[in-house]
Amino acid sequence: MPPKVPPGQELNREDDSTFKNMMKNYEAKQYKKALKLVDQVLKNNPNHAESLAMKGLVQSNLPNYNKTEAYDLVKLALSKHLKSLICWHVYGLLHRSNQNYTEAIKCYKQALKIEDNNVAILRDLAMLQTHMRDLASLTETRQKLLETKASSKVNWQMFAFAHHLQGNHDTALAILDTYEKIMGLPDTKYDASEFLLYRILIKFESGDYEGTLKLFNLYRNQIVDWDYTWLTCAECYEKLGMKEKAIETYMKLIDLNAEDNESIDALMLVIADPDKISAQYKKLRELYPKSQTIQKMEVDHSTGDEFRELATAFIKPYIVKGIPSLGSAVKSFYQTPEKSEIIGAILHGVEKEALDKETVFGVPTDKMTIVWIWTVLAHHHMRLGAPDTAAEYAEKAIEHTPTLDALYSLKAKVLKKQGKLEEAADMADTARKMDLADRFLNTECAKYMLRCNKFEEAAKIFNVFTYKPLHETWSNILDMQVMWYETELGDCLYRLGDIENSLKKYLLIDHHFKDINEDQFYFHHYISHRHNPRSYLGLLRFMDTAKNHRFYCNAAKRVVRCYLDIHKLGKEEVQKRIDEGFQHSDAEREKLLTKEQREKDKEFEVTVNYDEPLQAASKPFLAELLKYRGTELDTQLLAIELHTAMNKPVRALQNVKQALSLPGASSSAELKRLTVAFFEAVASVENQVIGDLLKTEKDAILSKFTC
Amino acid sequence: MAQEKAEKKEESTANGTEEAAEVAKKLPKNVTLSRIEKHRVEVLRVLIHATIPLAYPPRFYKMIHTQGNDWSWLAHYNNALVGAICCRFEEQNDDRMYIMILGVLEAYRRIGIASSLLRRAIKQAVETPVVKSIALHVMVTNDLAIDFYKKHGFSAIERTPKYYTNLNQDAYLLSHLTS
């Protein structure tokens, strides 16, 4: 029951209808009209709180709005009518549009105190709580929504969903059961299948594998997604130890798609025994002779003479047909020195036959065959760490057929491996010029330019495909979230000694990931109406671990490195090292932008934290790295260095131990150096307990090194 | 064999549409002909640089572009450019089609690519009424080239002393009537 309206807040009939009209316009996104109408009401009723609040909200949807002004209006409104539902709702919406989600939630909760079953507010609140992953509160909100409107299917589904997210599998299932009894299954076959599969998913995640299998059987005539079905059944069989059934099911999946490497991997994991695996691969190859994946995986698995035989069979069609991508296709065959030698023998043998007899594997060569043989030999020698030999092959190929851009790309790569970065960039440019419509050659060239620090040249080249003027290229890169370019540019600036600007580039990647996270917000409302909770679940879980992506982790490592440098050198020194050339060209670029473009670019502004560089590096960057790349030596090295600098000896010690447990770590000179530095830094630690702990650990740890 | 070829040639000069089928039939294995593409002029430059001992300035390539694609053809072997013929129409020289360049990469010679390119050019000349002949200059000492063009129905109609000034060589003007 809404409370009594305070004095001065009532509108006469005319103004009331204007207000209602204004609300309609707002909902129809007619903001200019809404603004006019609300000003009308305010002219007669300058203290009408709800109009003041709505004015602020409407303004926030118009371009060039003043954020402070909008907030001031809303706060003023609340001061006049503290118990207004609309005012609190508006305040919440304003916070939401500025991404202050915690504040927004507080406002919505206030609104709910006034009217605890307002559906609009509850729905918005649910969206926010999902976005913030406040699952317990979300469940409460969903329950309230359901109690308010039990006839809405969505409310039932989302209530179950909330419980599922929290891990209350049985509750979620019970809710869905009740829902089905009351509402029946969805109308279309696909929706019904999704509903049932969602139930099965919850059952599976609850750990009841037998129950899951029973449900699959029960619903088998209504399910349409067999890919998911077989996959989950196979996992159930595995967990229940029903090996044969698991194998049978994976074979069904492979029958659906003979290139499904995940299913093939899973199948071989179940079989476990290497000889039996070889036999299974043979069987698969016979069943699905056209499957490249199966053939490749079989070669990967084999060793010795079997490997020689299978690798030869794999390579043969590439050579006979003259397929350029053989160099990449055989990448995985270099797992061991033994295998690398075998491949080398095969390839050199092929070359000899082609040159001596003009045949390959007994098949007559055509005029171009030798070019691709030399290409794969170049790749081969690069992989063996012999780029000079690779260069010879690349040269031979180019002399033979100088009109193939792929050969110049190859030469560029070889030059890069030889460390001749400027020549490599020139060669990449030669390749690019040979097909100006090829975007891959273009961006490869831009990358090579950045690698030899030619950032202006790189921008010019990258610009060709943006179809915008040169000075807008950087804005385009920001807008399109071209993270590889930003990272490479950062690396370039770091090499030039400019820590501040390089750090700013790396921080952009973090900014983009924030934006990507924000983008999911409107899905919370949209997806709940689409009857595919499994997709929604996938989205939420993906966003939860999005930072696992290599773009983020690569940038994070660099951010930590930069902040460590800042800590060591101090702000003044770092700013002295700013690259004048870059700064100048950047300033020139900005001059040419319009006011609007500059405003847009401001959205991507990042700040370097000079006051607390180590804290800034630690959270979130090192934290995320330890979460996703904790088993990489690089990560642990950064962690040791950072925790030593932050004076956190226990943490650093932990990192040292974790690092030493990684393969190859005990021969790492860098690890030893950091460990010694760590022990030196904590030699005079105040805390007696820690001091003693370190003393006991020191000798044991240092003795583990083999370098 | 030579007589058959000569007979075939007489037939095709009489009927242009048959020539197209003939040209297609006689293309060597793995070879396709095409026009010049604007975004791949650099590849053509590389080809010419690799096959012809004379340097051509940038405006030469610009002209190739702007002539429209009517007078130049490219030969590809498995998608790699291996040969090209570039001609221009010379009103000032008695309405002749003048062959500026005909070159094939060394590794791809002796399989009939140059012949295919030349036949294609001749066909175009024959089918264009205003073109009275197709012609080119060769060094008098270039027996290989002279034999090649003679096989395709060209004959020497003029000798210019010291035409190749840098090399101090005379040139023959080889010509093939087309109307």
GROMACS .gro file of N, CA and C in nm, chain A residues 473-557:
model
  255
  473THR      N    1   4.267   0.651  -3.726
  473THR     CA    2   4.301   0.509  -3.711
  473THR      C    3   4.305   0.466  -3.566
  474TRP      N    4   4.369   0.544  -3.480
  474TRP     CA    5   4.379   0.504  -3.341
  474TRP      C    6   4.242   0.497  -3.275
  475SER      N    7   4.155   0.595  -3.304
  475SER     CA    8   4.019   0.592  -3.250
  475SER      C    9   3.948   0.465  -3.294
  476ASN      N   10   3.973   0.428  -3.419
  476ASN     CA   11   3.913   0.306  -3.473
  476ASN      C   12   3.962   0.182  -3.399
  477ILE      N   13   4.092   0.181  -3.369
  477ILE     CA   14   4.151   0.068  -3.297
  477ILE      C   15   4.089   0.057  -3.158
  478LEU      N   16   4.068   0.171  -3.091
  478LEU     CA   17   4.005   0.169  -2.959
  478LEU      C   18   3.862   0.118  -2.968
  479ASP      N   19   3.790   0.172  -3.063
  479ASP     CA   20   3.649   0.140  -3.078
  479ASP      C   21   3.629  -0.007  -3.113
  480MET      N   22   3.715  -0.058  -3.201
  480MET     CA   23   3.704  -0.197  -3.245
  480MET      C   24   3.773  -0.294  -3.151
  481GLN      N   25   3.828  -0.242  -3.042
  481GLN     CA   26   3.893  -0.326  -2.941
  481GLN      C   27   4.002  -0.414  -3.003
  482VAL      N   28   4.087  -0.355  -3.086
  482VAL     CA   29   4.190  -0.433  -3.155
  482VAL      C   30   4.304  -0.460  -3.057
  483MET      N   31   4.282  -0.558  -2.971
  483MET     CA   32   4.372  -0.577  -2.858
  483MET      C   33   4.513  -0.621  -2.899
  484TRP      N   34   4.523  -0.696  -3.009
  484TRP     CA   35   4.658  -0.739  -3.049
  484TRP      C   36   4.743  -0.619  -3.085
  485TYR      N   37   4.680  -0.519  -3.152
  485TYR     CA   38   4.753  -0.400  -3.193
  485TYR      C   39   4.796  -0.320  -3.071
  486GLU      N   40   4.702  -0.305  -2.976
  486GLU     CA   41   4.733  -0.228  -2.856
  486GLU      C   42   4.848  -0.292  -2.779
  487THR      N   43   4.846  -0.425  -2.769
  487THR     CA   44   4.955  -0.493  -2.697
  487THR      C   45   5.088  -0.478  -2.771
  488GLU      N   46   5.085  -0.499  -2.903
  488GLU     CA   47   5.209  -0.486  -2.981
  488GLU      C   48   5.264  -0.344  -2.972
  489LEU      N   49   5.173  -0.245  -2.978
  489LEU     CA   50   5.219  -0.106  -2.966
  489LEU      C   51   5.279  -0.083  -2.828
  490GLY      N   52   5.214  -0.139  -2.727
  490GLY     CA   53   5.269  -0.131  -2.592
  490GLY      C   54   5.409  -0.190  -2.586
  491ASP      N   55   5.427  -0.308  -2.645
  491ASP     CA   56   5.559  -0.372  -2.646
  491ASP      C   57   5.662  -0.283  -2.715
  492CYS      N   58   5.619  -0.223  -2.827
  492CYS     CA   59   5.708  -0.135  -2.904
  492CYS      C   60   5.754  -0.019  -2.816
  493LEU      N   61   5.658   0.046  -2.747
  493LEU     CA   62   5.692   0.160  -2.663
  493LEU      C   63   5.780   0.118  -2.546
  494TYR      N   64   5.755  -0.001  -2.494
  494TYR     CA   65   5.837  -0.050  -2.383
  494TYR      C   66   5.981  -0.068  -2.428
  495ARG      N   67   5.997  -0.123  -2.550
  495ARG     CA   68   6.132  -0.140  -2.604
  495ARG      C   69   6.202  -0.005  -2.620
  496LEU      N   70   6.123   0.099  -2.651
  496LEU     CA   71   6.181   0.232  -2.666
  496LEU      C   72   6.207   0.298  -2.531
  497GLY      N   73   6.173   0.226  -2.423
  497GLY     CA   74   6.201   0.277  -2.289
  497GLY      C   75   6.088   0.359  -2.229
  498ASP      N   76   5.978   0.375  -2.303
  498ASP     CA   77   5.868   0.458  -2.255
  498ASP      C   78   5.770   0.372  -2.176
  499ILE      N   79   5.794   0.364  -2.045
  499ILE     CA   80   5.712   0.275  -1.961
  499ILE      C   81   5.570   0.328  -1.946
  500GLU      N   82   5.557   0.460  -1.929
  500GLU     CA   83   5.424   0.515  -1.905
  500GLU      C   84   5.330   0.489  -2.021
  501ASN      N   85   5.374   0.524  -2.141
  501ASN     CA   86   5.284   0.505  -2.255
  501ASN      C   87   5.259   0.359  -2.286
  502SER      N   88   5.360   0.276  -2.265
  502SER     CA   89   5.337   0.134  -2.294
  502SER      C   90   5.236   0.078  -2.193
  503LEU      N   91   5.249   0.118  -2.067
  503LEU     CA   92   5.154   0.071  -1.966
  503LEU      C   93   5.012   0.114  -2.001
  504LYS      N   94   5.000   0.238  -2.051
  504LYS     CA   95   4.867   0.288  -2.088
  504LYS      C   96   4.804   0.200  -2.196
  505LYS      N   97   4.886   0.148  -2.286
  505LYS     CA   98   4.831   0.062  -2.391
  505LYS      C   99   4.783  -0.070  -2.331
  506TYR      N  100   4.866  -0.126  -2.241
  506TYR     CA  101   4.827  -0.253  -2.181
  506TYR      C  102   4.699  -0.239  -2.099
  507LEU      N  103   4.685  -0.124  -2.032
  507LEU     CA  104   4.567  -0.103  -1.948
  507LEU      C  105   4.440  -0.096  -2.032
  508LEU      N  106   4.456  -0.061  -2.160
  508LEU     CA  107   4.339  -0.059  -2.248
  508LEU      C  108   4.274  -0.196  -2.259
  509ILE      N  109   4.356  -0.300  -2.256
  509ILE     CA  110   4.300  -0.435  -2.268
  509ILE      C  111   4.208  -0.463  -2.149
  510ASP      N  112   4.252  -0.420  -2.031
  510ASP     CA  113   4.167  -0.437  -1.913
  510ASP      C  114   4.036  -0.360  -1.931
  511HIS      N  115   4.048  -0.240  -1.987
  511HIS     CA  116   3.930  -0.156  -2.013
  511HIS      C  117   3.833  -0.227  -2.106
  512HIS      N  118   3.887  -0.287  -2.212
  512HIS     CA  119   3.801  -0.358  -2.308
  512HIS      C  120   3.730  -0.474  -2.240
  513PHE      N  121   3.802  -0.546  -2.155
  513PHE     CA  122   3.738  -0.658  -2.087
  513PHE      C  123   3.627  -0.610  -1.995
  514LYS      N  124   3.644  -0.492  -1.936
  514LYS     CA  125   3.537  -0.435  -1.854
  514LYS      C  126   3.415  -0.408  -1.941
  515ASP      N  127   3.440  -0.349  -2.059
  515ASP     CA  128   3.330  -0.320  -2.151
  515ASP      C  129   3.260  -0.448  -2.193
  516ILE      N  130   3.339  -0.551  -2.222
  516ILE     CA  131   3.282  -0.679  -2.263
  516ILE      C  132   3.195  -0.733  -2.152
  517ASN      N  133   3.242  -0.717  -2.028
  517ASN     CA  134   3.163  -0.763  -1.914
  517ASN      C  135   3.033  -0.684  -1.904
  518GLU      N  136   3.043  -0.553  -1.927
  518GLU     CA  137   2.924  -0.467  -1.924
  518GLU      C  138   2.822  -0.508  -2.029
  519ASP      N  139   2.873  -0.548  -2.145
  519ASP     CA  140   2.784  -0.581  -2.256
  519ASP      C  141   2.684  -0.690  -2.220
  520GLN      N  142   2.717  -0.774  -2.123
  520GLN     CA  143   2.625  -0.884  -2.092
  520GLN      C  144   2.500  -0.835  -2.019
  521PHE      N  145   2.504  -0.708  -1.975
  521PHE     CA  146   2.400  -0.662  -1.883
  521PHE      C  147   2.258  -0.677  -1.937
  522TYR      N  148   2.238  -0.633  -2.062
  522TYR     CA  149   2.101  -0.637  -2.113
  522TYR      C  150   2.055  -0.777  -2.151
  523PHE      N  151   2.148  -0.870  -2.154
  523PHE     CA  152   2.108  -1.008  -2.181
  523PHE      C  153   2.028  -1.067  -2.067
  524HIS      N  154   2.049  -1.015  -1.946
  524HIS     CA  155   1.981  -1.075  -1.831
  524HIS      C  156   1.830  -1.068  -1.846
  525HIS      N  157   1.783  -0.959  -1.905
  525HIS     CA  158   1.639  -0.948  -1.924
  525HIS      C  159   1.597  -1.020  -2.052
  526TYR      N  160   1.675  -0.997  -2.157
  526TYR     CA  161   1.641  -1.050  -2.289
  526TYR      C  162   1.638  -1.202  -2.291
  527ILE      N  163   1.743  -1.260  -2.237
  527ILE     CA  164   1.756  -1.406  -2.249
  527ILE      C  165   1.651  -1.480  -2.169
  528SER      N  166   1.610  -1.421  -2.058
  528SER     CA  167   1.514  -1.493  -1.973
  528SER      C  168   1.385  -1.519  -2.048
  529HIS      N  169   1.363  -1.445  -2.156
  529HIS     CA  170   1.241  -1.468  -2.232
  529HIS      C  171   1.261  -1.563  -2.349
  530ARG      N  172   1.383  -1.613  -2.365
  530ARG     CA  173   1.410  -1.689  -2.486
  530ARG      C  174   1.406  -1.839  -2.465
  531HIS      N  175   1.374  -1.885  -2.348
  531HIS     CA  176   1.357  -2.028  -2.324
  531HIS      C  177   1.480  -2.110  -2.358
  532ASN      N  178   1.599  -2.055  -2.348
  532ASN     CA  179   1.715  -2.143  -2.353
  532ASN      C  180   1.810  -2.113  -2.238
  533PRO      N  181   1.770  -2.162  -2.120
  533PRO     CA  182   1.851  -2.137  -2.000
  533PRO      C  183   1.992  -2.191  -2.012
  534ARG      N  184   2.011  -2.296  -2.092
  534ARG     CA  185   2.148  -2.351  -2.104
  534ARG      C  186   2.241  -2.249  -2.168
  535SER      N  187   2.192  -2.179  -2.271
  535SER     CA  188   2.274  -2.077  -2.335
  535SER      C  189   2.305  -1.965  -2.237
  536TYR      N  190   2.203  -1.926  -2.161
  536TYR     CA  191   2.219  -1.818  -2.063
  536TYR      C  192   2.324  -1.858  -1.959
  537LEU      N  193   2.312  -1.982  -1.912
  537LEU     CA  194   2.409  -2.033  -1.815
  537LEU      C  195   2.550  -2.028  -1.874
  538GLY      N  196   2.560  -2.069  -2.001
  538GLY     CA  197   2.689  -2.065  -2.069
  538GLY      C  198   2.745  -1.924  -2.073
  539LEU      N  199   2.658  -1.827  -2.103
  539LEU     CA  200   2.702  -1.688  -2.107
  539LEU      C  201   2.755  -1.643  -1.972
  540LEU      N  202   2.680  -1.668  -1.867
  540LEU     CA  203   2.722  -1.624  -1.734
  540LEU      C  204   2.854  -1.688  -1.695
  541ARG      N  205   2.866  -1.818  -1.721
  541ARG     CA  206   2.988  -1.887  -1.681
  541ARG      C  207   3.106  -1.840  -1.765
  542PHE      N  208   3.081  -1.815  -1.893
  542PHE     CA  209   3.189  -1.765  -1.977
  542PHE      C  210   3.239  -1.632  -1.924
  543MET      N  211   3.144  -1.540  -1.893
  543MET     CA  212   3.185  -1.409  -1.844
  543MET      C  213   3.262  -1.421  -1.713
  544ASP      N  214   3.226  -1.520  -1.632
  544ASP     CA  215   3.295  -1.537  -1.504
  544ASP      C  216   3.443  -1.569  -1.521
  545THR      N  217   3.477  -1.634  -1.634
  545THR     CA  218   3.618  -1.669  -1.652
  545THR      C  219   3.673  -1.608  -1.781
  546ALA      N  220   3.613  -1.498  -1.825
  546ALA     CA  221   3.655  -1.438  -1.952
  546ALA      C  222   3.802  -1.399  -1.950
  547LYS      N  223   3.852  -1.359  -1.832
  547LYS     CA  224   3.989  -1.312  -1.825
  547LYS      C  225   4.091  -1.422  -1.843
  548ASN      N  226   4.045  -1.542  -1.860
  548ASN     CA  227   4.133  -1.654  -1.892
  548ASN      C  228   4.196  -1.635  -2.031
  549HIS      N  229   4.130  -1.551  -2.112
  549HIS     CA  230   4.171  -1.534  -2.250
  549HIS      C  231   4.315  -1.483  -2.259
  550ARG      N  232   4.387  -1.532  -2.359
  550ARG     CA  233   4.529  -1.497  -2.368
  550ARG      C  234   4.552  -1.349  -2.388
  551PHE      N  235   4.457  -1.279  -2.453
  551PHE     CA  236   4.475  -1.135  -2.468
  551PHE      C  237   4.490  -1.070  -2.331
  552TYR      N  238   4.401  -1.111  -2.238
  552TYR     CA  239   4.404  -1.050  -2.106
  552TYR      C  240   4.529  -1.089  -2.030
  553CYS      N  241   4.557  -1.219  -2.027
  553CYS     CA  242   4.671  -1.265  -1.948
  553CYS      C  243   4.803  -1.210  -2.001
  554ASN      N  244   4.819  -1.205  -2.134
  554ASN     CA  245   4.941  -1.146  -2.189
  554ASN      C  246   4.956  -1.001  -2.145
  555ALA      N  247   4.845  -0.926  -2.151
  555ALA     CA  248   4.850  -0.786  -2.111
  555ALA      C  249   4.879  -0.775  -1.961
  556ALA      N  250   4.816  -0.862  -1.882
  556ALA     CA  251   4.832  -0.856  -1.736
  556ALA      C  252   4.978  -0.874  -1.696
  557LYS      N  253   5.046  -0.969  -1.761
  557LYS     CA  254   5.188  -0.990  -1.731
  557LYS      C  255   5.266  -0.861  -1.753
   0.00000   0.00000   0.00000
